[in-house]
Short mmCIF file of C-alpha atoms in Angstrom, two decimals:
data_model
loop_
_atom_site.label_atom_id
_atom_site.label_comp_id
_atom_site.label_asym_id
_atom_site.label_seq_id
_atom_site.Cartn_x
_atom_site.Cartn_y
_atom_site.Cartn_z
CA GLU H 1 -2.79 -2.19 17.57
CA PRO H 2 -0.19 -0.25 16.15
CA GLU H 3 -0.94 0.77 12.33
CA VAL H 4 0.10 2.07 9.22
CA THR H 5 -1.87 5.89 8.29
CA GLN H 6 -1.40 7.65 5.44
CA THR H 7 -2.52 11.58 4.53
CA PRO H 8 -4.60 12.23 2.90
CA SER H 9 -7.22 9.96 1.83
CA HIS H 10 -7.84 11.70 -1.73
CA GLN H 11 -5.85 14.24 -3.11
CA VAL H 12 -6.83 16.27 -6.53
CA THR H 13 -4.19 18.00 -8.79
CA GLN H 14 -3.40 19.45 -11.76
CA MET H 15 -1.13 18.03 -14.51
CA GLY H 16 2.03 19.16 -13.85
CA GLN H 17 1.89 19.79 -10.17
CA GLU H 18 3.78 18.76 -7.41
CA VAL H 19 2.24 17.06 -5.03
CA ILE H 20 3.91 14.76 -1.57
CA LEU H 21 1.75 12.39 0.08
CA ARG H 22 2.53 11.04 3.45
CA CYS H 23 2.87 8.46 5.90
CA VAL H 24 3.58 7.33 9.12
CA PRO H 25 5.03 3.91 9.39
CA ILE H 26 4.94 1.66 12.45
CA SER H 27 7.24 2.84 15.03
CA ASN H 28 9.70 0.30 15.56
CA HIS H 29 9.39 -0.43 12.12
CA LEU H 30 12.83 -0.32 9.73
CA TYR H 31 11.87 -0.88 6.36
CA PHE H 32 9.39 0.99 4.30
CA TYR H 33 8.04 0.75 1.02
CA TRP H 34 5.39 2.57 -1.72
CA TYR H 35 3.06 1.02 -3.97
CA ARG H 36 0.35 2.04 -6.58
CA GLN H 37 -2.03 0.55 -7.72
CA ILE H 38 -3.70 2.35 -10.31
CA LEU H 39 -7.26 1.79 -10.63
CA GLY H 40 -9.19 -2.06 -12.05
CA GLN H 41 -5.08 -3.15 -12.37
CA LYS H 42 -2.54 -4.50 -9.86
CA VAL H 43 -1.04 -3.60 -6.83
CA GLU H 44 2.59 -2.95 -8.14
CA PHE H 45 5.83 -2.33 -6.04
CA LEU H 46 7.53 1.49 -6.16
CA VAL H 47 10.45 1.64 -3.54
CA SER H 48 12.02 0.36 -1.13
CA PHE H 49 13.72 2.35 1.48
CA TYR H 50 15.83 1.63 4.51
CA ASN H 51 18.39 3.43 6.45
CA ASN H 52 17.52 6.72 5.44
CA GLU H 53 18.44 5.28 1.58
CA ILE H 54 16.60 3.91 -1.33
CA SER H 55 17.42 0.18 -1.23
CA GLU H 56 15.14 -0.65 -4.71
CA LYS H 57 13.32 0.96 -7.07
CA SER H 58 11.27 -0.61 -10.19
CA GLU H 59 10.94 1.02 -13.33
CA ILE H 60 7.58 3.40 -12.63
CA PHE H 61 10.13 4.96 -9.90
CA ASP H 62 11.52 7.62 -12.76
CA ASP H 63 13.50 10.65 -12.13
CA GLN H 64 10.11 12.34 -11.24
CA PHE H 65 9.58 10.39 -7.99
CA SER H 66 11.51 10.49 -5.15
CA VAL H 67 11.43 9.74 -1.27
CA GLU H 68 11.61 11.16 2.31
CA ARG H 69 12.40 10.26 5.75
CA PRO H 70 12.54 13.52 7.11
CA ASP H 71 12.27 13.25 10.88
CA GLY H 72 11.76 9.95 12.79
CA SER H 73 8.06 9.27 11.95
CA ASN H 74 7.09 10.58 8.46
CA PHE H 75 7.54 8.97 5.04
CA THR H 76 6.85 10.77 2.32
CA LEU H 77 6.58 10.67 -1.85
CA LYS H 78 6.95 13.15 -3.03
CA ILE H 79 5.91 13.30 -7.67
CA ARG H 80 7.72 16.51 -8.87
CA SER H 81 5.53 16.94 -11.62
CA THR H 82 2.29 15.18 -12.09
CA LYS H 83 1.67 12.94 -15.37
CA LEU H 84 -2.05 11.75 -16.08
CA GLU H 85 -1.17 8.74 -15.53
CA ASP H 86 -0.08 9.22 -11.74
CA SER H 87 -3.83 9.12 -10.98
CA ALA H 88 -3.45 5.87 -8.86
CA MET H 89 -4.08 4.71 -5.42
CA TYR H 90 -1.10 4.85 -3.47
CA PHE H 91 -0.14 2.57 -0.47
CA CYS H 92 2.26 2.96 2.14
CA ALA H 93 3.79 -0.22 4.16
CA SER H 94 6.65 -0.98 6.49
CA ARG H 95 8.15 -3.68 8.01
CA GLY H 96 9.19 -4.59 11.28
CA GLY H 97 12.96 -6.71 9.84
CA ARG H 98 14.06 -8.21 6.97
CA SER H 99 12.93 -11.36 6.29
CA SER H 100 10.20 -12.42 4.97
CA TYR H 101 8.52 -13.34 8.11
CA ASN H 102 7.86 -10.17 9.13
CA GLU H 103 4.88 -9.19 7.14
CA GLN H 104 4.14 -5.84 5.90
CA PHE H 105 1.56 -3.37 7.21
CA PHE H 106 0.11 -1.54 4.82
CA GLY H 107 -2.04 1.80 4.91
CA PRO H 108 -5.06 2.51 3.76
CA GLY H 109 -4.17 4.49 0.46
CA THR H 110 -3.77 8.18 -0.50
CA ARG H 111 -5.99 8.36 -3.67
CA LEU H 112 -4.39 10.57 -6.18
CA THR H 113 -6.85 12.02 -9.44
CA VAL H 114 -4.47 14.00 -11.37
CA LEU H 115 -6.36 16.19 -13.61
CA GLY K 1 11.09 -12.39 -13.72
CA ASP K 2 9.02 -13.07 -10.83
CA SER K 3 4.87 -12.87 -11.01
CA VAL K 4 1.47 -13.50 -10.36
CA THR K 5 -1.50 -14.85 -11.94
CA GLN K 6 -5.33 -14.99 -10.01
CA MET K 7 -8.25 -15.85 -11.20
CA GLU K 8 -9.87 -12.89 -12.78
CA GLY K 9 -13.11 -12.04 -10.81
CA PRO K 10 -16.03 -11.60 -10.11
CA VAL K 11 -16.34 -14.62 -8.14
CA THR K 12 -20.00 -14.39 -7.30
CA LEU K 13 -21.62 -16.83 -4.83
CA SER K 14 -24.02 -17.90 -1.92
CA GLU K 15 -23.51 -17.42 1.80
CA GLU K 16 -22.02 -20.80 3.39
CA ALA K 17 -20.76 -21.68 -0.79
CA PHE K 18 -17.14 -23.09 -0.39
CA LEU K 19 -14.80 -20.53 -1.95
CA THR K 20 -11.47 -21.05 -4.25
CA ILE K 21 -9.50 -18.78 -5.90
CA ASN K 22 -6.79 -19.75 -8.06
CA CYS K 23 -3.32 -18.35 -7.78
CA THR K 24 0.18 -19.80 -9.14
CA TYR K 25 3.45 -17.99 -9.55
CA THR K 26 6.73 -18.24 -11.15
CA ALA K 27 9.82 -17.50 -9.38
CA THR K 28 13.22 -18.39 -8.34
CA GLY K 29 13.30 -20.39 -5.80
CA TYR K 30 11.01 -20.18 -2.62
CA PRO K 31 9.81 -17.35 -2.02
CA SER K 32 7.43 -16.93 0.62
CA LEU K 33 3.21 -16.53 -0.41
CA PHE K 34 0.68 -14.39 1.53
CA TRP K 35 -2.96 -13.49 0.45
CA TYR K 36 -3.65 -10.12 1.41
CA VAL K 37 -7.62 -8.76 1.74
CA GLN K 38 -8.96 -5.27 0.14
CA TYR K 39 -12.53 -4.62 2.27
CA PRO K 40 -13.93 -1.83 0.29
CA GLY K 41 -12.23 1.93 1.60
CA GLU K 42 -9.54 0.09 3.59
CA GLY K 43 -6.34 -1.07 3.18
CA LEU K 44 -4.59 -3.83 2.50
CA GLN K 45 -4.66 -6.53 5.09
CA LEU K 46 -2.61 -9.76 5.39
CA LEU K 47 -5.01 -12.49 5.18
CA LEU K 48 -2.71 -15.26 5.07
CA LYS K 49 0.93 -16.50 4.25
CA ALA K 50 2.85 -19.59 4.10
CA THR K 51 7.26 -19.57 4.60
CA LYS K 52 7.90 -22.85 2.37
CA ALA K 53 6.79 -26.13 0.25
CA ASP K 54 3.89 -27.41 1.94
CA ASP K 55 3.32 -25.09 4.29
CA LYS K 56 -0.54 -24.33 5.29
CA GLY K 57 -1.43 -20.84 5.80
CA SER K 58 -4.69 -20.31 7.61
CA ASN K 59 -6.96 -17.57 9.35
CA LYS K 60 -10.14 -16.55 9.75
CA GLY K 61 -11.40 -20.27 8.10
CA PHE K 62 -9.16 -19.12 4.83
CA GLU K 63 -6.82 -22.16 3.75
CA ALA K 64 -4.13 -22.00 1.29
CA THR K 65 -0.96 -24.49 0.87
CA TYR K 66 2.53 -24.00 -0.50
CA ARG K 67 2.45 -26.05 -3.42
CA LYS K 68 6.07 -26.63 -5.34
CA GLU K 69 5.54 -28.92 -7.75
CA THR K 70 1.92 -27.01 -9.02
CA THR K 71 4.01 -23.58 -7.84
CA SER K 72 0.54 -22.85 -6.74
CA PHE K 73 -1.04 -21.13 -3.91
CA HIS K 74 -5.12 -21.46 -4.17
CA LEU K 75 -7.33 -19.68 -1.22
CA GLU K 76 -10.49 -21.84 -0.23
CA LYS K 77 -13.01 -21.09 2.65
CA GLY K 78 -15.29 -24.32 3.51
CA SER K 79 -18.77 -21.93 3.78
CA VAL K 80 -18.05 -18.09 2.74
CA GLN K 81 -19.66 -15.57 4.65
CA VAL K 82 -21.26 -11.92 3.64
CA SER K 83 -18.69 -10.41 4.62
CA ASP K 84 -16.48 -11.94 2.86
CA SER K 85 -16.70 -9.90 0.23
CA ALA K 86 -13.38 -7.83 -0.50
CA VAL K 87 -10.98 -8.24 -3.29
CA TYR K 88 -8.07 -10.75 -2.58
CA PHE K 89 -4.86 -10.13 -3.89
CA CYS K 90 -1.86 -13.28 -3.59
CA ALA K 91 1.45 -12.46 -3.41
CA LEU K 92 4.88 -13.61 -3.13
CA ASP K 93 8.21 -12.17 -1.21
CA SER K 94 10.79 -11.39 -4.39
CA SER K 95 13.68 -9.55 -2.19
CA TYR K 96 12.02 -8.29 0.03
CA LYS K 97 9.06 -6.21 -2.04
CA LEU K 98 6.40 -7.91 -2.83
CA ILE K 99 4.76 -8.91 -5.79
CA PHE K 100 0.99 -8.77 -6.62
CA GLY K 101 -1.40 -10.69 -8.43
CA SER K 102 -4.36 -8.97 -10.40
CA GLY K 103 -6.60 -9.16 -7.51
CA THR K 104 -10.07 -10.94 -7.60
CA ARG K 105 -13.30 -9.23 -6.32
CA LEU K 106 -15.15 -11.74 -4.23
CA LEU K 107 -19.13 -11.21 -4.03
CA VAL K 108 -21.04 -13.02 -1.58
CA ARG K 109 -24.71 -12.97 -2.07
CA PRO K 110 -27.42 -13.59 1.38
#
């Protein structure tokens, strides 16, 4: 069964460092998402991506964040200069079509710890 | 803006007990509604969904009915198992992104 994969599973970094979180969406999907979950809090939408550009972003997704689909398979989230409050679980998701009838499939997440 | 409110956990039940996890939403229009489950150490999996009022989503013995009048989508299961222990998230589709509730942890004891 096709699945979304994410690497690494756990990333530890120093405050101010750049991190890149990687995701491989399901191969024929067209819409890609990043969500995050701070420990003990709700899962929050960060950004959606379609046709090589951002479709929508939340107010969390400031200039420190960027997304890219560098090739036909990977979808990355970059945090340019990490802050302590960026520590969270980051989930990638993909969807086949635009309709909400198309389920969003989630990856297992990357736990980011900023020290 | 759109939002989802879930009952706080943890919910602790004995095996074979009846489960209800409450979920209410605020939204413009009639969004699709979802329940996702997160087992320990894993990602989010879609458990069930409903796309219009009065629809009932069901999967693995879990059910939820889209109630427009009460803006609710409560999750129920008649007889829980230890393997159902997980965190359950209610969510709605808002302009093709998901808005989640805070999650409810379910612990089922043998």
